[in-house]
Tab-separated table of N, CA and C in Angstrom:
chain	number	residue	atom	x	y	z
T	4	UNK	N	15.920	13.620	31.329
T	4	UNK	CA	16.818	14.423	30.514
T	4	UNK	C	18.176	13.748	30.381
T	5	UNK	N	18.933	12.787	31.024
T	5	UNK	CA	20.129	12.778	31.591
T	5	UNK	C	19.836	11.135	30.683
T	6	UNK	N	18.851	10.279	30.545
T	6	UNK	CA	18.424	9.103	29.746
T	6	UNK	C	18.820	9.777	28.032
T	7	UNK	N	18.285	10.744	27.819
T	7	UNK	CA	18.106	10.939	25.806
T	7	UNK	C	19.435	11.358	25.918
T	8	UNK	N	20.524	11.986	26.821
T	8	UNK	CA	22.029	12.139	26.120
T	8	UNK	C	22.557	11.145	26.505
T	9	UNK	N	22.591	10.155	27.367
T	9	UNK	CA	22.944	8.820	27.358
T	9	UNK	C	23.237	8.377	25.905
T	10	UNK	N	21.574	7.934	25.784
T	10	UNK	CA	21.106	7.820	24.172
T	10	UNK	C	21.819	8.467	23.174
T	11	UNK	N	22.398	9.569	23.024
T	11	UNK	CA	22.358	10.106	22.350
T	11	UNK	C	23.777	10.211	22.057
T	12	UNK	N	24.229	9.532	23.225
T	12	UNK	CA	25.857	9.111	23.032
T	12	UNK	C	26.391	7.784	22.372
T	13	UNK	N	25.005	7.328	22.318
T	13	UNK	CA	25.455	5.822	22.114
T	13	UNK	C	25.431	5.270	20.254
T	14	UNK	N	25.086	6.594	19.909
T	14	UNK	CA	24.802	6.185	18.486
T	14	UNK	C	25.975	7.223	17.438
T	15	UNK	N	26.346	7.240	17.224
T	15	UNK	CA	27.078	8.246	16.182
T	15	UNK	C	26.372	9.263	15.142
T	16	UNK	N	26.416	10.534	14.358
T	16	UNK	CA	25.233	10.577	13.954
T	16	UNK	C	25.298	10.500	12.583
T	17	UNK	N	26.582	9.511	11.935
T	17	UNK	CA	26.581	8.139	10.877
T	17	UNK	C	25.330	7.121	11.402
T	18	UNK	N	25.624	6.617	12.150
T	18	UNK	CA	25.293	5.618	12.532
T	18	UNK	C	23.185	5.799	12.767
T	19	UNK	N	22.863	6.915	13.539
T	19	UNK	CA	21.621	7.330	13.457
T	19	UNK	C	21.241	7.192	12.053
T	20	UNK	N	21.569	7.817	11.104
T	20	UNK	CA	21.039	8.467	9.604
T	20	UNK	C	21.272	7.160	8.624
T	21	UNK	N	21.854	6.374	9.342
T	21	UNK	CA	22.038	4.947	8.742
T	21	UNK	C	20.599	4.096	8.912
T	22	UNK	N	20.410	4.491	10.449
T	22	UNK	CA	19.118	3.971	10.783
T	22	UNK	C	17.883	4.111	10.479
T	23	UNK	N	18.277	5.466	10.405
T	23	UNK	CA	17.097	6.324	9.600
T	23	UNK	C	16.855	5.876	7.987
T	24	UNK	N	17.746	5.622	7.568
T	24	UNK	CA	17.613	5.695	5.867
T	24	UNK	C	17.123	4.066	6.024
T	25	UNK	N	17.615	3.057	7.052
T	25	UNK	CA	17.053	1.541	6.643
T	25	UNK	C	15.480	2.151	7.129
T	26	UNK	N	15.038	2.483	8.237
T	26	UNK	CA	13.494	2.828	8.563
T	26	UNK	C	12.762	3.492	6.803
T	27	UNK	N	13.111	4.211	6.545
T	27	UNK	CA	12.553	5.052	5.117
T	27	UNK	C	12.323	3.678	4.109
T	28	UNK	N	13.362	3.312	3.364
T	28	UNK	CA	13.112	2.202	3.034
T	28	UNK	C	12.679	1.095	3.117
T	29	UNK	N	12.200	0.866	4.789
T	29	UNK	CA	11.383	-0.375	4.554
T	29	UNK	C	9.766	0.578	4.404
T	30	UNK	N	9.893	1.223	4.726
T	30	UNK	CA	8.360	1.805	4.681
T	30	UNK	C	8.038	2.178	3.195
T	31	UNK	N	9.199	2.612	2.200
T	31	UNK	CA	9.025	3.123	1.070
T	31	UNK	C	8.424	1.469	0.176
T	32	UNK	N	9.115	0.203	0.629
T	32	UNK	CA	9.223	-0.557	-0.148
T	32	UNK	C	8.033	-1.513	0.669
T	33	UNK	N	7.345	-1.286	1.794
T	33	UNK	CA	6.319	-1.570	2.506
T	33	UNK	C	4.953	-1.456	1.256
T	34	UNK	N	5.258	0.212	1.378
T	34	UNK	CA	4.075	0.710	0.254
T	34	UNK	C	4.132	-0.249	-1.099
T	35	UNK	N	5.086	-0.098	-1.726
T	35	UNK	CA	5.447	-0.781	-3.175
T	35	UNK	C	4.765	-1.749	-3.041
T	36	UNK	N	5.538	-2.952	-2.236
T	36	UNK	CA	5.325	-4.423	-2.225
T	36	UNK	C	3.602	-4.432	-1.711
T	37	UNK	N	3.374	-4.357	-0.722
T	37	UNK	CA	2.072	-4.701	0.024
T	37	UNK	C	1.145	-4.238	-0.474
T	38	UNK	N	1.461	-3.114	-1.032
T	38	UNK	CA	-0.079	-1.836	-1.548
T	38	UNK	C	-0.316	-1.709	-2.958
T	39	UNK	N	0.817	-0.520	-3.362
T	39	UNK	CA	0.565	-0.195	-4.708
T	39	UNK	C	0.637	-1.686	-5.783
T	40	UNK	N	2.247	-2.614	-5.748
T	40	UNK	CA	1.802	-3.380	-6.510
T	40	UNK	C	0.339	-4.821	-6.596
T	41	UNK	N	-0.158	-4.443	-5.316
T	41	UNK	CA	-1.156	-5.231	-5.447
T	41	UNK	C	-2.412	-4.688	-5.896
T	42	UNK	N	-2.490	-3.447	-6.409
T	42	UNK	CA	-3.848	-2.077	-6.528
T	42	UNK	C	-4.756	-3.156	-7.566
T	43	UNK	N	-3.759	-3.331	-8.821
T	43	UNK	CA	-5.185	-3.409	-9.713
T	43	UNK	C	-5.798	-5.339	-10.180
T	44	UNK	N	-4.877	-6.039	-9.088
T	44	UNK	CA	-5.694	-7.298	-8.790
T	44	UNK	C	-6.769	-6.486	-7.547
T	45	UNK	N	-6.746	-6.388	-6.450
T	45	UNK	CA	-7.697	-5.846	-5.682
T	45	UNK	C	-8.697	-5.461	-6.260
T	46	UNK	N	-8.632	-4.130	-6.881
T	46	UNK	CA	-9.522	-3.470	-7.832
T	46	UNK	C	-10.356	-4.748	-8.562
T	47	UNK	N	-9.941	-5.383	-9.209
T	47	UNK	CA	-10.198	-6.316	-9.873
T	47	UNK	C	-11.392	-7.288	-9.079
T	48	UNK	N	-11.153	-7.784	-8.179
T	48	UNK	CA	-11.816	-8.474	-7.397
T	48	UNK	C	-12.870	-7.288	-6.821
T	49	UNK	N	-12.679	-6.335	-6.221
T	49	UNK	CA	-13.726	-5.325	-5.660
T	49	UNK	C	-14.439	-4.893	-6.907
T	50	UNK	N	-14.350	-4.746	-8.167
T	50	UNK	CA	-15.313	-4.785	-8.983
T	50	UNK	C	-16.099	-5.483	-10.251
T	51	UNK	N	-15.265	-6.649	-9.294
T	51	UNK	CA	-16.044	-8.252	-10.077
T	51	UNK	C	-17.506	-8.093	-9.865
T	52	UNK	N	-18.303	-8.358	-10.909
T	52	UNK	CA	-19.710	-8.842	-10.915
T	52	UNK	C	-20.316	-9.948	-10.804
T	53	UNK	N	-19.431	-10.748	-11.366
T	53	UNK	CA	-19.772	-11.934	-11.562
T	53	UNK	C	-20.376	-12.868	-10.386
T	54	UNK	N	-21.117	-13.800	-10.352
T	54	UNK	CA	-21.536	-14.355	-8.903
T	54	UNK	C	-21.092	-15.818	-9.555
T	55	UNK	N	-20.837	-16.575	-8.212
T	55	UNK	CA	-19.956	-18.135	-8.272
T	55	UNK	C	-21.974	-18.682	-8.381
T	56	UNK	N	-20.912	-19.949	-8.710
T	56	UNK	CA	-22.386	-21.032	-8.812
T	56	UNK	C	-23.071	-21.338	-7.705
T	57	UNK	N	-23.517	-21.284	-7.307
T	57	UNK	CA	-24.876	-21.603	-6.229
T	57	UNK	C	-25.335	-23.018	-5.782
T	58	UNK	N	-24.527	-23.589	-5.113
T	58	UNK	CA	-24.554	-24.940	-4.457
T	58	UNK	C	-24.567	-25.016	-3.150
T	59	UNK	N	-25.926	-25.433	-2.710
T	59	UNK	CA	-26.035	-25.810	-1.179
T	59	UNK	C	-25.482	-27.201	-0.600
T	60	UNK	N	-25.192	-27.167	0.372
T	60	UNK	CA	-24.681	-27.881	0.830
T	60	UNK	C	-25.709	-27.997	1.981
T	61	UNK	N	-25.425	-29.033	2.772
T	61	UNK	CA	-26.465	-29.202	3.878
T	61	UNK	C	-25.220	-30.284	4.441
T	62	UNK	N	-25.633	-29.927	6.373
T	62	UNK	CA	-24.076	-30.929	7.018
T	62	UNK	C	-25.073	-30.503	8.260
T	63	UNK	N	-24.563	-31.606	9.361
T	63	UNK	CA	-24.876	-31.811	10.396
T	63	UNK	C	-24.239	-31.358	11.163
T	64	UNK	N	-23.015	-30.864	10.926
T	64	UNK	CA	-22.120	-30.520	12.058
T	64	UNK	C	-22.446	-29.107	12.333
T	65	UNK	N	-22.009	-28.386	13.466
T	65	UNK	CA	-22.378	-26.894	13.818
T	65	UNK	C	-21.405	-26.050	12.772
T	66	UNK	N	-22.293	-24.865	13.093
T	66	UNK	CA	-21.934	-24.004	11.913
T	66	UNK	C	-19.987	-23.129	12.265
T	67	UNK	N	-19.727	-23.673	13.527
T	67	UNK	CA	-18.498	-22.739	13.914
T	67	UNK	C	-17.667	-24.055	14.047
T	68	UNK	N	-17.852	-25.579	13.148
T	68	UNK	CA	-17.410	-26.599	13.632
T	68	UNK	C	-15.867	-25.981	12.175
T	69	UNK	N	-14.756	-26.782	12.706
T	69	UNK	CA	-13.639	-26.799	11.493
T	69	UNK	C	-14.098	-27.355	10.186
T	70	UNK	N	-15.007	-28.214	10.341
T	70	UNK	CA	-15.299	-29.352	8.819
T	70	UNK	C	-16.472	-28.378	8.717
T	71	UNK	N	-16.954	-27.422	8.839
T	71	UNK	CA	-18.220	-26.963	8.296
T	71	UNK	C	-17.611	-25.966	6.375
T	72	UNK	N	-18.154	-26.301	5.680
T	72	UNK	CA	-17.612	-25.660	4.674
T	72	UNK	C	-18.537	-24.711	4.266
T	73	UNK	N	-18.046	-23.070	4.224
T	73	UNK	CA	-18.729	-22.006	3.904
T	73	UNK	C	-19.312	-22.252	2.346
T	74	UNK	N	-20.364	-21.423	2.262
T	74	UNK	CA	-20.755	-21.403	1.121
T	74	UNK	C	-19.763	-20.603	0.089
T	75	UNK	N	-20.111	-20.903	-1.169
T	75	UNK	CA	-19.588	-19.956	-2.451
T	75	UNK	C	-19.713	-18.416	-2.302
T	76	UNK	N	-20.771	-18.551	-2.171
T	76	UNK	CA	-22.002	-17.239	-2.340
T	76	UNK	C	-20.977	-16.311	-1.619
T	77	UNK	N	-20.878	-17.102	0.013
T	77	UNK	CA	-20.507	-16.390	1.296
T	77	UNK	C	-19.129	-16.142	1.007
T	78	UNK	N	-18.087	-16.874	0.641
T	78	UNK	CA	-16.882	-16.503	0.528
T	78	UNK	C	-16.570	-15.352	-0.524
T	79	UNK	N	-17.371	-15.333	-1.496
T	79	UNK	CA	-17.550	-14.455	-2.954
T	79	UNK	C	-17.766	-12.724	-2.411
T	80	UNK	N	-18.994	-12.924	-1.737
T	80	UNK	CA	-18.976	-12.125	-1.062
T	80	UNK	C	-17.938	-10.908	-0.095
T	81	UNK	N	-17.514	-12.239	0.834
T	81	UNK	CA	-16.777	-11.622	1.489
T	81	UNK	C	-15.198	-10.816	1.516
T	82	UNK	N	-14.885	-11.702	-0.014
T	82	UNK	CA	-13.619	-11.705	-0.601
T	82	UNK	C	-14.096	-10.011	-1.632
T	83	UNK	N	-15.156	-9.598	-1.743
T	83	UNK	CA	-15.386	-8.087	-2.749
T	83	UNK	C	-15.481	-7.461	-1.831
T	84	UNK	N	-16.237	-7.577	-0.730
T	84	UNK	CA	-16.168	-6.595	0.457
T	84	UNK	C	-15.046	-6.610	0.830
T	85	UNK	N	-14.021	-7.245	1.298
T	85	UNK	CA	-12.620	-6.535	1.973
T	85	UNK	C	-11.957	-6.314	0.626
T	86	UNK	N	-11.988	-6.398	-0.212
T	86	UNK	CA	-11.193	-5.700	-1.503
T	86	UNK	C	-11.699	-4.011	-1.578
T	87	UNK	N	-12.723	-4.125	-1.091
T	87	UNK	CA	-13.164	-3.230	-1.211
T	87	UNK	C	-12.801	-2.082	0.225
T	88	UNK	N	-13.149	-2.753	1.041
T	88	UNK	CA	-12.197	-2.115	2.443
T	88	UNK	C	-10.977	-1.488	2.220
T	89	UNK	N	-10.441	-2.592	1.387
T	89	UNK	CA	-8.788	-2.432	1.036
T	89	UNK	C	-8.070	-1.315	0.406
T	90	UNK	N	-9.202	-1.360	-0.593
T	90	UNK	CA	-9.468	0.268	-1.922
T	90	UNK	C	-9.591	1.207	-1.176
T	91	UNK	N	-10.871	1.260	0.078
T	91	UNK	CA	-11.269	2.739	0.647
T	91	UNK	C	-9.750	2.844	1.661
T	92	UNK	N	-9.260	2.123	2.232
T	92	UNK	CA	-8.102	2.647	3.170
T	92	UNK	C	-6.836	3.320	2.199
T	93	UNK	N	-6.504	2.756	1.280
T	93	UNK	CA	-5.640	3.189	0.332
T	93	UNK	C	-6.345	4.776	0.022
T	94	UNK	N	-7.164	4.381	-0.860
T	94	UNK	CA	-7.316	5.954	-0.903
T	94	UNK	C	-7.252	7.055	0.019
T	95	UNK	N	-7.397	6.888	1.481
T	95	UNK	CA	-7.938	7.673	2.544
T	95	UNK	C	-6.460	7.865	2.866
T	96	UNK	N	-5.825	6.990	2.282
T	96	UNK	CA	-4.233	7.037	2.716
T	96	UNK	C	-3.716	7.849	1.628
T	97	UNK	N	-3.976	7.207	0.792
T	97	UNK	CA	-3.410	8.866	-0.100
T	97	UNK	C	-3.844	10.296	-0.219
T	98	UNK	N	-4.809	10.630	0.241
T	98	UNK	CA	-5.718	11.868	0.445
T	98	UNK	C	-4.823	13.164	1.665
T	99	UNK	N	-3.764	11.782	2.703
T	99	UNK	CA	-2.810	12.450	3.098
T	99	UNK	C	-2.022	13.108	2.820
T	100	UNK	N	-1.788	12.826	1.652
T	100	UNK	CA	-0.017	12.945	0.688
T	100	UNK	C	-0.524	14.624	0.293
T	101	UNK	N	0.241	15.076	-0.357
T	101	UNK	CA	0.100	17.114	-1.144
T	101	UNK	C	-0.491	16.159	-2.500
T	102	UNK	N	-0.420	17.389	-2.803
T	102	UNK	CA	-1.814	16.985	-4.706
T	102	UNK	C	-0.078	16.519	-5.507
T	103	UNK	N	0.528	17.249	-5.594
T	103	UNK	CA	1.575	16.847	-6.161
T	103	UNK	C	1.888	14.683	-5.951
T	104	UNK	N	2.467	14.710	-4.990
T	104	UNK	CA	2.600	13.231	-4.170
T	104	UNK	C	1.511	12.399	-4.915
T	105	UNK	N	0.272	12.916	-4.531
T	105	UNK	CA	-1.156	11.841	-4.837
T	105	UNK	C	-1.342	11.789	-6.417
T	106	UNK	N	-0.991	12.967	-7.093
T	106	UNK	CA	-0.966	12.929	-8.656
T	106	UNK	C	0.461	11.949	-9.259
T	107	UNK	N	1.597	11.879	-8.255
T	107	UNK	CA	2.746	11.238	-8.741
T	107	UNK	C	2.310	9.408	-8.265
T	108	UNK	N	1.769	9.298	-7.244
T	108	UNK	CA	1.440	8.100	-7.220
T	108	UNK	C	0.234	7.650	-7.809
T	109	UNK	N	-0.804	8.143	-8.485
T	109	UNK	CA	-1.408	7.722	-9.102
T	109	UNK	C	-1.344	7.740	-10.472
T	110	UNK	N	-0.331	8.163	-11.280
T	110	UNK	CA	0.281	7.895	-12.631
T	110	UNK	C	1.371	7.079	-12.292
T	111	UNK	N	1.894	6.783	-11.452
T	111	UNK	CA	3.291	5.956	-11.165
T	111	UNK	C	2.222	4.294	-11.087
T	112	UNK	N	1.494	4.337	-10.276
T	112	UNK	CA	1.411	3.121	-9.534
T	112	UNK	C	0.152	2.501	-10.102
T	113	UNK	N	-0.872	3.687	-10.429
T	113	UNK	CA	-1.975	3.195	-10.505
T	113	UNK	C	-3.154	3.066	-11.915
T	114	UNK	N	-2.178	3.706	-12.780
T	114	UNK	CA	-2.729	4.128	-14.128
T	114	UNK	C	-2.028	3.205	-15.253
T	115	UNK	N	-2.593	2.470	-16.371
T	115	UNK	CA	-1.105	1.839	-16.939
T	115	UNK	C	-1.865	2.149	-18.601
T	116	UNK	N	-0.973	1.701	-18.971
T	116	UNK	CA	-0.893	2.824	-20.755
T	116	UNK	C	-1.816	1.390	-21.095
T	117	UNK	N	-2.015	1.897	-22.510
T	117	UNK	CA	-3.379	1.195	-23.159
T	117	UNK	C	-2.659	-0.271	-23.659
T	118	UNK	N	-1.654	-0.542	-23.664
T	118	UNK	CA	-1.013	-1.676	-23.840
T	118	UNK	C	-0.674	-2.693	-22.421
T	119	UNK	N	-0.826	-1.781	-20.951
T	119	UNK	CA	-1.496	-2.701	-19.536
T	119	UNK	C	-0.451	-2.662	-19.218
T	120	UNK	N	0.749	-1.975	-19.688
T	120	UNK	CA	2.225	-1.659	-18.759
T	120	UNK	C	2.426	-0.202	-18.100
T	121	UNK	N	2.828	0.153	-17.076
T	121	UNK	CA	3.157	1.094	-16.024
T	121	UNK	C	3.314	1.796	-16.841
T	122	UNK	N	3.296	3.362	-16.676
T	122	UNK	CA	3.927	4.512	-17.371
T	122	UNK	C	5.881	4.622	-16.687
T	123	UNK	N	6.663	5.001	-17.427
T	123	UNK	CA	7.647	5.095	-16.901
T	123	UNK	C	8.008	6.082	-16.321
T	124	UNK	N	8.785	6.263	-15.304
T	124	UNK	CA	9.480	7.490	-14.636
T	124	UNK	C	9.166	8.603	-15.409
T	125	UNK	N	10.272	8.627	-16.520
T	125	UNK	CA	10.778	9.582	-17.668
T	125	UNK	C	9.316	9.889	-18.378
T	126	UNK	N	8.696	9.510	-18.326
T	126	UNK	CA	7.014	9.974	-18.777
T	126	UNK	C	6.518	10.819	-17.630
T	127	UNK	N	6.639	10.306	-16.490
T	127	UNK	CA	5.558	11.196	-15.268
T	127	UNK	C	6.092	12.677	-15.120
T	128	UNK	N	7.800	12.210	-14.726
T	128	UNK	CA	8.043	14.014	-14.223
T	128	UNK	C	7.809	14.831	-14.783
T	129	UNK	N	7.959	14.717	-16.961
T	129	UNK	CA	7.686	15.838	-17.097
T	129	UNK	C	6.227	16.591	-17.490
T	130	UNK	N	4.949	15.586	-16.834
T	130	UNK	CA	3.785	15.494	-16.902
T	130	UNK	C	3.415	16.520	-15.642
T	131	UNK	N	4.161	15.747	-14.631
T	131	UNK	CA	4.144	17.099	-13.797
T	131	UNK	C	4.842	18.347	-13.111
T	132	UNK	N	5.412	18.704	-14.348
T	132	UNK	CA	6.095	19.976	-14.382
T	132	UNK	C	7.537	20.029	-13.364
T	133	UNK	N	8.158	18.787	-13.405
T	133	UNK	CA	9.394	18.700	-12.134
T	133	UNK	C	10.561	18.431	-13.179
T	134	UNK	N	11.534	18.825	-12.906
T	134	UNK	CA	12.806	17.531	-12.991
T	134	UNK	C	13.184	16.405	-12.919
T	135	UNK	N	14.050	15.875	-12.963
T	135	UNK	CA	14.027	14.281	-12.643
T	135	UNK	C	14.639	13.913	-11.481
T	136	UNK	N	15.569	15.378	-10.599
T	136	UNK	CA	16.107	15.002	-9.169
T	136	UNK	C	14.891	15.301	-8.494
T	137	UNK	N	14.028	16.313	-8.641
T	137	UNK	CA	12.872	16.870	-7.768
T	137	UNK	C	12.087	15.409	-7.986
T	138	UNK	N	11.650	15.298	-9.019
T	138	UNK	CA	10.627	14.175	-9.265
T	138	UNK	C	11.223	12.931	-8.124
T	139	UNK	N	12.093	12.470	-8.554
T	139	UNK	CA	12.554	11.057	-7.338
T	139	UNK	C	12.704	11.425	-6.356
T	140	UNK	N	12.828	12.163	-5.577
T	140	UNK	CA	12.837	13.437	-4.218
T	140	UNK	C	11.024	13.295	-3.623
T	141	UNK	N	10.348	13.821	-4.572
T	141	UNK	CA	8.825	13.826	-4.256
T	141	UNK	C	8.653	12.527	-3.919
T	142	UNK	N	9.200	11.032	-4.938
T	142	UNK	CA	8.457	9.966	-5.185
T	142	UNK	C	8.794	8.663	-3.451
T	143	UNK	N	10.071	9.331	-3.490
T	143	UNK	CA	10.884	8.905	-2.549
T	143	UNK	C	9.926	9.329	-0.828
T	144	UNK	N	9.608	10.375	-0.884
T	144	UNK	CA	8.363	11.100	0.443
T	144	UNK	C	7.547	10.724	0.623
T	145	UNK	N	6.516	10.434	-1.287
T	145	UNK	CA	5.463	10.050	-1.242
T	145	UNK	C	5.249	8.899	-1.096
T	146	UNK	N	5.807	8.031	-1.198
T	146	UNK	CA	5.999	6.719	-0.979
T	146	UNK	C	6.230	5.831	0.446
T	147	UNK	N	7.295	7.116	1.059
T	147	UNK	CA	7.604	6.972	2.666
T	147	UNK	C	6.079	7.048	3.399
T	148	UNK	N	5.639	8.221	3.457
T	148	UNK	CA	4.682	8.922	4.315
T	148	UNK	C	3.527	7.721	3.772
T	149	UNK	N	3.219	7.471	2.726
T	149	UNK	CA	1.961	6.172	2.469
T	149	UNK	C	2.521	4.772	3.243
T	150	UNK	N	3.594	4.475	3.416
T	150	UNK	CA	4.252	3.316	4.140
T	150	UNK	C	3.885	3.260	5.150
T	151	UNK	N	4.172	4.205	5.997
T	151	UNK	CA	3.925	4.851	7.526
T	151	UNK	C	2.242	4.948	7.510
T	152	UNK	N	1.720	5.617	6.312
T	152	UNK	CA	0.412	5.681	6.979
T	152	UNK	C	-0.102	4.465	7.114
T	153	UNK	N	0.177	3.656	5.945
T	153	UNK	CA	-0.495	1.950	5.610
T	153	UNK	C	-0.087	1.127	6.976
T	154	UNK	N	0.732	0.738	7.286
T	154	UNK	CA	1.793	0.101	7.786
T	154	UNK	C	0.840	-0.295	9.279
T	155	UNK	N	0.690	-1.450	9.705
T	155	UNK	CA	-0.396	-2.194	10.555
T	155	UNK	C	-1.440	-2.013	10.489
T	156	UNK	N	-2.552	-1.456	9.591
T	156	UNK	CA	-3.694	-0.728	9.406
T	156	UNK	C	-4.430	-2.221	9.497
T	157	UNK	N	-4.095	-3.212	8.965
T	157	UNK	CA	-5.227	-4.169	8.723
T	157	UNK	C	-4.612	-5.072	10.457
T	158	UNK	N	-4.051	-5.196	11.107
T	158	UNK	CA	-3.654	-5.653	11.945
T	158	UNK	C	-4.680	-5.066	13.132
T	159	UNK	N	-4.986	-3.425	12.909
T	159	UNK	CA	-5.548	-2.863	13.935
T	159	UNK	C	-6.553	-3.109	13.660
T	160	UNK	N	-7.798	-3.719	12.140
T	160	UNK	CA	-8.440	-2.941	12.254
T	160	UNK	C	-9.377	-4.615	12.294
T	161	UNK	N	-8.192	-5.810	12.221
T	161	UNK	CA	-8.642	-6.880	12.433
T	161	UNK	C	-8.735	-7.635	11.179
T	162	UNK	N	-8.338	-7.262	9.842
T	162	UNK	CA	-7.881	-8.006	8.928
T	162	UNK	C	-6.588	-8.745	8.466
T	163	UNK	N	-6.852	-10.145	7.536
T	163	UNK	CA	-5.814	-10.495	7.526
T	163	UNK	C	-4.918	-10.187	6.254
């Protein structure tokens, strides 16, 4: 008990809410950078069809040697399956958020007009029935709380 008012002396509570607001923002801009703007290359690759050319190779060296070179096939493969990993955690991560949040980030981030550019701000809020202080208020949460949820997921789960 006598440790957290220590603590609790040592920070101002400027100085806390300072801390607080850099924590929000890296998590808000965590999501942006790492996640949402990478959605629809991912996508892209997780629902490629296409198969690479088909060239065997044959080598003497063991199969866990550095000079052993994976196949096409195998890398092709493996590169749609974790895109695809990538897709199901995102979603499972947004499934967290209120319907509001998950409807604002999926017209914000993930939907783009028939010409392949983002919808803008000033298009979404009044799509979903907000203002424009409420709307950046929601976007600002929804964005936090997906940061936080994302945020070491592939570290734990053994991806790179």
């Amino acid at each position: 008990m006598q440790f957290s008012s220590e603590v609790e002396n040592m920070f101002t509570q400027d100085e806390i809410e300072e801390i607080l607001k850099d924590e929000q923002q890296f998590y808000i801009e965590y999501a942006e950078r790492k996640w949402l703007d990478r959605y629809f290359k991912i996508k892209a690759v997780a629902n490629e069809t296409q198969v690479p050319s088909i060239v065997s190779s044959i080598s003497d060296m063991p199969h866990g040697s550095s000079n052993f070179k994976k196949s096409k096939t195998e890398m092709y493969a493996l590169k749609t399956i974790q895109a695809s990993e990538w897709l199901e955690i995102l979603y499972s991560a947004l499934q967290a958020l209120s319907p509001i949040e998950q409807e604002l980030i999926e017209l914000k981030y993930m939907r783009r007009r028939n010409g392949g550019s983002l919808y803008s701000d000033e298009v979404i809020y009044p799509q979903l029935y907000v203002g424009k202080t409420r709307y950046y208020e929601i976007k600002k949460e929804a964005l936090e709380i997906l940061g936080r949820n994302l945020y070491g997921v592939f570290a734990e789960r053994g991806f790179s």
